[in-house]
Coordinates of C-alpha atoms and ligand atoms in Angstrom, one line a residue:
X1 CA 5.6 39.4 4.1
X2 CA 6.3 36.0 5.8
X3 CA 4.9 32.9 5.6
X4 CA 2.0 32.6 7.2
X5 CA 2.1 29.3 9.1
X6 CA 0.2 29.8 11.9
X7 CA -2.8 30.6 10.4
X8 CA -3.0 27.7 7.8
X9 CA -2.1 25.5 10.8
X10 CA -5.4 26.5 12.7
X11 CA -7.3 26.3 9.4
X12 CA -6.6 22.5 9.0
X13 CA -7.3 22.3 13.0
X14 CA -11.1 23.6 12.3
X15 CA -11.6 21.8 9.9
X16 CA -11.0 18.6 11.7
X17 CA -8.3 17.6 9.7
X18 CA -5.1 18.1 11.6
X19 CA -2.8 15.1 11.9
X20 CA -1.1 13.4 14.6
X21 CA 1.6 10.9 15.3
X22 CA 0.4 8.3 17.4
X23 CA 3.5 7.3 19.6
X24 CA 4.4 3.7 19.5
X25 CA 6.2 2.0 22.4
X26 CA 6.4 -1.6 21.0
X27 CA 6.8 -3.4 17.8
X28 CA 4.5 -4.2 15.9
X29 CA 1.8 -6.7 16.5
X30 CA -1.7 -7.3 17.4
X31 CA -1.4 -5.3 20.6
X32 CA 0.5 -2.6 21.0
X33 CA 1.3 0.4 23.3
X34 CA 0.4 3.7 22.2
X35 CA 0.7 7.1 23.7
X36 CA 1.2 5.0 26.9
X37 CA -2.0 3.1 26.5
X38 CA -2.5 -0.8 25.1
X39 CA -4.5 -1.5 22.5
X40 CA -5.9 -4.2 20.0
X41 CA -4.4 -2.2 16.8
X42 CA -6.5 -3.0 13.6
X43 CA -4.5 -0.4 11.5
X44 CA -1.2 -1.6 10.3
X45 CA -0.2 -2.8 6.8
X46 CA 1.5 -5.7 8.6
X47 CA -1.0 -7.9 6.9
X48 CA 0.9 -11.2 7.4
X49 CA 1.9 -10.4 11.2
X50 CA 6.0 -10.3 10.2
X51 CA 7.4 -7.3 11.1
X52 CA 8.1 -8.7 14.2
X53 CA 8.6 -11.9 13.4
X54 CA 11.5 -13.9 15.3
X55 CA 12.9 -15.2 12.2
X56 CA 12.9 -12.1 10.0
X57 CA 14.5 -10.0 13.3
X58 CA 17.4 -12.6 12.8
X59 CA 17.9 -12.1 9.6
X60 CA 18.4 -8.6 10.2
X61 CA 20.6 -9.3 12.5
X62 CA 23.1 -11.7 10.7
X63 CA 22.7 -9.4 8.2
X64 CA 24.6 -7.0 9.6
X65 CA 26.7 -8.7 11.3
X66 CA 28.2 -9.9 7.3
X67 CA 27.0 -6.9 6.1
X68 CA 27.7 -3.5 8.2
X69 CA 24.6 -1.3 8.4
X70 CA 24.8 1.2 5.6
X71 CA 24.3 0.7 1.6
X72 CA 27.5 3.0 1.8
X73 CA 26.6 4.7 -1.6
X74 CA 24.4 4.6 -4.5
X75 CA 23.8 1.1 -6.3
X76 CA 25.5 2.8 -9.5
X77 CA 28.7 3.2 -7.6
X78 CA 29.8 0.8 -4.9
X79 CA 26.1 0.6 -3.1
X80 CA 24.9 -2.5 -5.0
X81 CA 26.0 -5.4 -2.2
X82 CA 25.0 -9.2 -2.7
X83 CA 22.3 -9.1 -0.4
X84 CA 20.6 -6.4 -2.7
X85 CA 21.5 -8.8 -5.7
X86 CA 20.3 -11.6 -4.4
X87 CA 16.9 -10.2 -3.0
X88 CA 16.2 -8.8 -6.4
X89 CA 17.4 -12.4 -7.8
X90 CA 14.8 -13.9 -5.2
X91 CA 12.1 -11.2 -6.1
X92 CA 12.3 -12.1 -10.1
X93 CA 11.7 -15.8 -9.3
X94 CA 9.0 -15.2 -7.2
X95 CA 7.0 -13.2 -9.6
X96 CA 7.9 -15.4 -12.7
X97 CA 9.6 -12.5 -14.6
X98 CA 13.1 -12.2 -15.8
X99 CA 14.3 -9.2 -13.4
X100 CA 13.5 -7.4 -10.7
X101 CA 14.8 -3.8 -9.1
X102 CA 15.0 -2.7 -5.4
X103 CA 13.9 0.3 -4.7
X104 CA 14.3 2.4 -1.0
X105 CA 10.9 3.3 -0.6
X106 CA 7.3 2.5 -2.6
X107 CA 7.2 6.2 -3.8
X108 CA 10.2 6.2 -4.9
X109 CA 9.7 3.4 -7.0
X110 CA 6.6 4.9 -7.9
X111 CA 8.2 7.7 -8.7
X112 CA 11.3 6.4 -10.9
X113 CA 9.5 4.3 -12.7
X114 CA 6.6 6.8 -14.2
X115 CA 9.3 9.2 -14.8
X116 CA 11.8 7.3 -16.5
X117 CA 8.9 5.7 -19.1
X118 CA 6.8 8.9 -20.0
X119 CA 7.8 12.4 -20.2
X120 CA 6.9 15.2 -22.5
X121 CA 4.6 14.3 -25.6
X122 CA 3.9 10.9 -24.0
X123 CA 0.5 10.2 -22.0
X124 CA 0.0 8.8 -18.4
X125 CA -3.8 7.8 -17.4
X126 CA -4.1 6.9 -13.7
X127 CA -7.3 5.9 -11.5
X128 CA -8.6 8.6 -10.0
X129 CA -8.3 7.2 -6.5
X130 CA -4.6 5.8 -7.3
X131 CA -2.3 6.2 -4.2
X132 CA -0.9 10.1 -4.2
X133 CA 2.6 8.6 -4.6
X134 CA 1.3 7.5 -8.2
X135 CA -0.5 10.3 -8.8
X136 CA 2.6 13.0 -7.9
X137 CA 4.6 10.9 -10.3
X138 CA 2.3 11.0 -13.3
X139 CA 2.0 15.0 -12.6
X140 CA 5.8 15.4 -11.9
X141 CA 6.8 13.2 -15.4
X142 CA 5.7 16.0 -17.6
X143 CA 3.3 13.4 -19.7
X144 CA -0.3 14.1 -20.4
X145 CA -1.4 13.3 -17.1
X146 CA -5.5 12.2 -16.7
X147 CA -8.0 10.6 -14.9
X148 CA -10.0 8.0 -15.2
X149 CA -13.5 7.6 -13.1
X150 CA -12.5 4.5 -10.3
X151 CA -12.3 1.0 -12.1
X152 CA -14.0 2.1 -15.2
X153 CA -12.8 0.3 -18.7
X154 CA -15.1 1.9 -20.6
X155 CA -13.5 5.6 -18.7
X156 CA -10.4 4.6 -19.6
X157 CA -11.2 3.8 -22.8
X158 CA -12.3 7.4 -23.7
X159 CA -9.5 9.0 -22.2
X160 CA -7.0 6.3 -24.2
X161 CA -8.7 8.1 -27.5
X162 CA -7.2 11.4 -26.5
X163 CA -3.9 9.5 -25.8
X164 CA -0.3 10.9 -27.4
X165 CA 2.9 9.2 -27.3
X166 CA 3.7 6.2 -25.4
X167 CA 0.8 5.7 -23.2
X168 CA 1.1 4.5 -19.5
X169 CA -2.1 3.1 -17.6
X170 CA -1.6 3.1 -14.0
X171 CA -3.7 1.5 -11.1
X172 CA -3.2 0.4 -7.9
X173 CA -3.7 -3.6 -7.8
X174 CA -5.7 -3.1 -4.5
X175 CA -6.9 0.4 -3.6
X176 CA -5.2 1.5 -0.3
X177 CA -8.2 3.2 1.1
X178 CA -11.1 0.9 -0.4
X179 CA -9.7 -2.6 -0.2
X180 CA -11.3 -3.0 -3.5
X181 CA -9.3 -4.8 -6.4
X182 CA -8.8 -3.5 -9.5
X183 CA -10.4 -5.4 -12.4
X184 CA -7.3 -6.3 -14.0
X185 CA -8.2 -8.1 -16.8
X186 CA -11.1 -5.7 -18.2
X187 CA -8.3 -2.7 -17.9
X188 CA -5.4 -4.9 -19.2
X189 CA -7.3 -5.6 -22.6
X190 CA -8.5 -1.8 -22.5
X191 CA -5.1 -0.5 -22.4
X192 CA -3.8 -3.2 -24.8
X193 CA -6.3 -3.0 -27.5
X194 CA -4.6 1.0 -27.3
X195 CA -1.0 -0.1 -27.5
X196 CA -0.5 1.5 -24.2
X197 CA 1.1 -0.5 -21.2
X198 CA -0.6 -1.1 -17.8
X199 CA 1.6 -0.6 -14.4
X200 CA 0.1 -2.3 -11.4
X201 CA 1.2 -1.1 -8.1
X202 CA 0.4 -4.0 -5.8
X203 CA 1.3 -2.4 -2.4
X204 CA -1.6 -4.1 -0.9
X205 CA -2.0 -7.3 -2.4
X206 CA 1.5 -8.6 -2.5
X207 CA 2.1 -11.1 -0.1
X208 CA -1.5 -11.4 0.9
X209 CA -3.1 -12.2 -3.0
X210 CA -2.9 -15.4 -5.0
X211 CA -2.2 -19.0 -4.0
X212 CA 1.5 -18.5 -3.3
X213 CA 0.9 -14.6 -2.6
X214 CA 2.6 -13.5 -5.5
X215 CA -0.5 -10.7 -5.7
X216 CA -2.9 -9.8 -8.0
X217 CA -1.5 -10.5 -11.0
X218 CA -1.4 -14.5 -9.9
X219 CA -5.0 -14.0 -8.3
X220 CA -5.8 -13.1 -12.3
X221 CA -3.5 -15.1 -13.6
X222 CA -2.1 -12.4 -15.6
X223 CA 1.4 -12.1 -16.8
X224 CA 4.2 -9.8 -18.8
X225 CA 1.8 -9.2 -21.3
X226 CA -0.9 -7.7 -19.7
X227 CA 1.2 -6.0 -17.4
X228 CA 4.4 -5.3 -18.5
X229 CA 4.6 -3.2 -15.2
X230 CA 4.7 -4.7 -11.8
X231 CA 5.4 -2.4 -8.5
X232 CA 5.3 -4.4 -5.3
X233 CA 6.0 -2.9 -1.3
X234 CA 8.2 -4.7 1.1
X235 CA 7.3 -2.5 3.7
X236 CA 3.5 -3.9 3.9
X237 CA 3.2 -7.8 4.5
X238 CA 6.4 -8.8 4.2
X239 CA 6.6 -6.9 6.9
X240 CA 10.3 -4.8 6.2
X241 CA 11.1 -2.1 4.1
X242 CA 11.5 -0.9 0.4
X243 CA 9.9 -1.5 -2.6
X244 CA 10.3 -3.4 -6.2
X245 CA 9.3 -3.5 -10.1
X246 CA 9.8 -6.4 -11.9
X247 CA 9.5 -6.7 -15.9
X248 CA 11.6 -8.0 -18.4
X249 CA 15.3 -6.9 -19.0
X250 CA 14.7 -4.0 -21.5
X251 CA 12.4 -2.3 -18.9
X252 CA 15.1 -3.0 -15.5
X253 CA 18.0 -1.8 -17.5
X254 CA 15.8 1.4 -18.5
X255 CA 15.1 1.8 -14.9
X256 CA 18.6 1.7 -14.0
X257 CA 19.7 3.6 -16.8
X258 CA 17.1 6.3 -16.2
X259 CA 15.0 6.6 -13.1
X260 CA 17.1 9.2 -11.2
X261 CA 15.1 8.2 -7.7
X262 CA 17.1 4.9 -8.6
X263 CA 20.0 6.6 -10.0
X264 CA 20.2 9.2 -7.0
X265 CA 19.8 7.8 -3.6
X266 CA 21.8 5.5 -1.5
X267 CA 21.2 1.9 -1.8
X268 CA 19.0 0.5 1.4
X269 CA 20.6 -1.3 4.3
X270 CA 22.1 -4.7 3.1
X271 CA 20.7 -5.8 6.5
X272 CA 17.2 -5.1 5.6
X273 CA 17.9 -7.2 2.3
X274 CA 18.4 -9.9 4.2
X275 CA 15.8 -9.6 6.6
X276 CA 13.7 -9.1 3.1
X277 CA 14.8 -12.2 1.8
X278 CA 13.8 -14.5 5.1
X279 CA 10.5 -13.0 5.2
X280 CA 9.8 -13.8 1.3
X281 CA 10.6 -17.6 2.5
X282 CA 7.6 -17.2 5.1
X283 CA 5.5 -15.8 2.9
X284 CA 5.7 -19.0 0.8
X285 CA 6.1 -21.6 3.6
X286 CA 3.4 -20.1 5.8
X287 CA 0.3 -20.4 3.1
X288 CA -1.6 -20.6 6.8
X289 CA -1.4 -16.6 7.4
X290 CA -3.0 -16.1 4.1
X291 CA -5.9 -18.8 5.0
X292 CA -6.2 -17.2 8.4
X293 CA -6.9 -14.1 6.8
X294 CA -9.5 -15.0 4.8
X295 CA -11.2 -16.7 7.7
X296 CA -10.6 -13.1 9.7
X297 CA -11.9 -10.9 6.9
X298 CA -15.4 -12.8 6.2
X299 CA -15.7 -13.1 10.5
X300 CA -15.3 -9.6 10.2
X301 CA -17.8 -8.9 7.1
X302 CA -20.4 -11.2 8.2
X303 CA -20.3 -9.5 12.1
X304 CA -20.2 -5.7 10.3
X305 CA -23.4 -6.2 8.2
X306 CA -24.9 -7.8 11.4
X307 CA -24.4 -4.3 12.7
X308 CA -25.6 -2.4 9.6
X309 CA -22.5 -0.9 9.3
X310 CA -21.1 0.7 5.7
X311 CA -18.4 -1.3 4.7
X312 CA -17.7 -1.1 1.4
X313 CA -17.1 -3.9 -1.6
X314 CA -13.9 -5.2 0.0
X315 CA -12.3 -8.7 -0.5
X316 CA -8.7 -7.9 1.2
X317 CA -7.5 -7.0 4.4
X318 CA -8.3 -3.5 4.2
X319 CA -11.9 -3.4 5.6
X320 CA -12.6 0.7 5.7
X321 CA -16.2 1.7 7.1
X322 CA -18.0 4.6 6.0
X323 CA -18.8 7.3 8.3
X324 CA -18.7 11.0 6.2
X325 CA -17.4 13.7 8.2
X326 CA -14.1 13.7 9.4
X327 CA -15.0 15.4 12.7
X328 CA -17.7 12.2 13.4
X329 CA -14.7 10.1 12.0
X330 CA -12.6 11.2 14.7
X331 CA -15.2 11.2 17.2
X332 CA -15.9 7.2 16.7
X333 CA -12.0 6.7 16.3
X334 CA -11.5 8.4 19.8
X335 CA -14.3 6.8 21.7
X336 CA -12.8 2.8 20.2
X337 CA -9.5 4.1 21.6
X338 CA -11.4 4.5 24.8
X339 CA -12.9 0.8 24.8
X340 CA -9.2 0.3 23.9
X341 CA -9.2 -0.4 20.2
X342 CA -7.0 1.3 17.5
X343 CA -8.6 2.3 13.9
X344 CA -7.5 4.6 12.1
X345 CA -9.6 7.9 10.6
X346 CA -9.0 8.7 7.3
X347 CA -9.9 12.1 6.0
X348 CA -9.9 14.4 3.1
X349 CA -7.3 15.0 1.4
X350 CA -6.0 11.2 1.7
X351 CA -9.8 10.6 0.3
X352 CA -12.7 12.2 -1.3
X353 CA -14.3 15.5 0.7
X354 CA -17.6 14.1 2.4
X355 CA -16.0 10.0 2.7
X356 CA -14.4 10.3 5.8
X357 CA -14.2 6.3 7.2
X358 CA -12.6 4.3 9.7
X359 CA -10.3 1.8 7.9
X360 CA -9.7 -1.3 9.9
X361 CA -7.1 -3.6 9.1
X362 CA -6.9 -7.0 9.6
X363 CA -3.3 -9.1 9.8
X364 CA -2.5 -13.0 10.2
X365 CA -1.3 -11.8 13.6
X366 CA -5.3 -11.3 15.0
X367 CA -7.2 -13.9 16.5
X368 CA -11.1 -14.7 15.8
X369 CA -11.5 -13.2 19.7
X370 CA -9.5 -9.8 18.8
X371 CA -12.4 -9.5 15.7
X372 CA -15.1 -9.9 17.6
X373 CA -13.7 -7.7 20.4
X374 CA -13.4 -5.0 17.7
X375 CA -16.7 -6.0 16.6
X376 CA -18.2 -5.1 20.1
X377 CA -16.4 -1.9 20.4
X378 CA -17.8 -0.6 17.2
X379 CA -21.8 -1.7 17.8
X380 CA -20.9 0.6 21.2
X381 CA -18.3 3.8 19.6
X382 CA -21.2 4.0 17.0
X383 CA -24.2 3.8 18.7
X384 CA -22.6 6.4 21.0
X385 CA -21.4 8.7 18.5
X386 CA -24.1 8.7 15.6
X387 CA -27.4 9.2 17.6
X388 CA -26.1 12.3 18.7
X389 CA -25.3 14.8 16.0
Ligands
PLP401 C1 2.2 2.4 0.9 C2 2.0 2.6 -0.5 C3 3.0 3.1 -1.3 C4 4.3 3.6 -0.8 O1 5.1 2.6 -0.4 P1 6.2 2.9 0.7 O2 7.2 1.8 0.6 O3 5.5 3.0 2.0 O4 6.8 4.2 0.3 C5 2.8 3.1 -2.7 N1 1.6 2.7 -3.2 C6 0.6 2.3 -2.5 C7 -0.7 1.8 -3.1 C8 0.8 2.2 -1.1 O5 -0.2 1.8 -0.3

């Protein structure tokens, strides 16, 4: 016997579900090259357009030049330089709570966190469409790992009855594949009226939510005690790389104490730190992106239901449209690329069997013109598509 690779390969290629690497010949930005082609890309994360911005790419730079490239080590040993230190500092201030903890990647964040709070004879209760880095954690922590039905207190209330141990509610702040916001505070007094804490991961809405884009927990006004548990992305509108929680000082020195993804990995480049640390400074000078946004987002609403076109109950950035089966997914996605558009197709396993959906992403970096260009070419990959399965 051997594994048979081959085989499971072609089985995810029928199904029109294979995956492919787009190959990206510039930074990013509102056009891009790809597989040698330009296109108007409405698929990043870069929500705030400052991945590439000139200030942040000097940053980096500087950054290493004081710096050197490598975090050398883990942050336990000799990784833990004052760049790191003084991004967490930076990230603490900026979301009003007393510490904060760098993390190399959102899943592993994710991943340390869960682990190091709930483990065997405790409880973890997660959306059911939670990002999968949440969801692997809550499965890998050894808890009680379950369910709830999608932004449903009175769900979550049922499953909190069945609750041992310490008790962990987790929900992303905005949903990756929906755009749609948690509600917050109906969830937050759920979970509290249980004893059990609520861990927000705001991938999606930090940097882009609340007046000074502090996320959703400012667009709530909601603080420690709601949600003792705050995860935010660097690598999304600010536009470089890594990931945070911030909480009070009992839960950071947990974290560092026991979270091995923390404990056992080397500490991200210094340089990135710094580059980190200039694009949190935009992200409160530049109150502007988050306007032009806004302005973006409802152009693009108020064109898509002009069209008749499925979007779904979206506030945010993340504008997905519904088309069901991945293969007419792909079909649609291919023919924008050919009227020289870039959406991306998402299909099952990254969401539900039979919601297979374009998700177009607006950032800060688009003009109104790029909108209604994309607005064009979907009217035409649509009506080209649809009327003909
Ligand atoms: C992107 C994302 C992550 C993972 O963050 P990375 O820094 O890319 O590893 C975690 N949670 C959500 C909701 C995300 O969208």
């Amino acid at each position: 016997m051997s594994f048979n690779l081959s085989s499971r390969l072609a089985e995810r290629h029928t199904a029109s579900l294979y995956r492919h690497r787009p190959l990206l010949e510039t930074p990013q930005g509102p056009v891009v090259n790809v597989d040698g082609r330009e296109l108007i890309a409405f698929c990043s994360n870069d929500y705030l357009g400052l991945a590439n911005h000139p200030r942040v790419v000097a940053a980096l730079k500087e950054g290493a030049d004081r710096w050197g490239v490598g975090g050398g080590a883990s942050h336990l040993v000799v990784g833990h330089s004052g760049a790191h230190h003084a991004l967490e500092e930076a990230l603490a201030a900026f979301t009003g709570r007393p510490r904060a903890l760098l993390f190399s990647t959102g899943y592993m964040a994710n991943l340390g966190a869960i682990t190091a709070l709930v483990s065997k004879g405790d409880s973890v209760l997660q959306d059911r469409l939670n990002h999968a880095s949440l969801l692997d954690s809550g499965l890998l922590s050894g808890a009680r790992f379950s369910r709830y039905l999608h932004n449903d207190p009175a769900s979550l209330a049922n499953r909190l009855e069945k609750a041992e141990g310490n008790t962990l509610v987790v929900t992303d702040g905005v949903f990756s594949m929906d755009g749609d916001l948690a509600d917050l505070p109906a969830l937050c007094t759920t979970a509290c009226a249980r004893e059990a804490w609520t861990m927000v991961d705001d991938a999606h809405g930090f940097g882009v939510l609340g007046a000074t884009g502090a996320g959703i927990v400012e667009h709530f006004g909601l603080g420690m005690d709601e949600v003792p548990v705050l995860m935010g992305t660097l690598g999304k509108a600010f536009g470089t790389a890594g990931a945070f929680v911030a909480g009070s000082e009992a839960l950071i020195e947990t974290l560092i104490q026991f979270a091995r993804p923390y404990i056992y990995t080397t500490s991200q480049s210094p340089a990135i730190a710094c580059a980190t640390l200039e694009s949190l400074r935009l992200v409160q000078e530049d109150a502007w992106r988050r306007t032009h946004l806004r302005v973006l987002i409802a152009r693009f609403r108020a064109g898509a239901a002009r069209l008749g076109l499925a979007l779904m109950d979206s506030p945010t950035p993340i504008q997905p449209i519904l088309i069901g089966s991945s293969d007419r997914a792909l079909r649609v996605a291919d023919r924008l690329r050919d009227l020289g558009v870039m959406v991306g197709a998402i299909r099952p396993p990254t969401v539900p069997v039979g919601s297979a959906r374009l998700r177009v992403t607006l950032t800060a970096a688009h003009t109104e013109a790029q909108v209604d260009r994309l607005l064009d070419a979907l009217a035409d990959a649509i009506s080209e598509v649809i009327p003909h399965d």
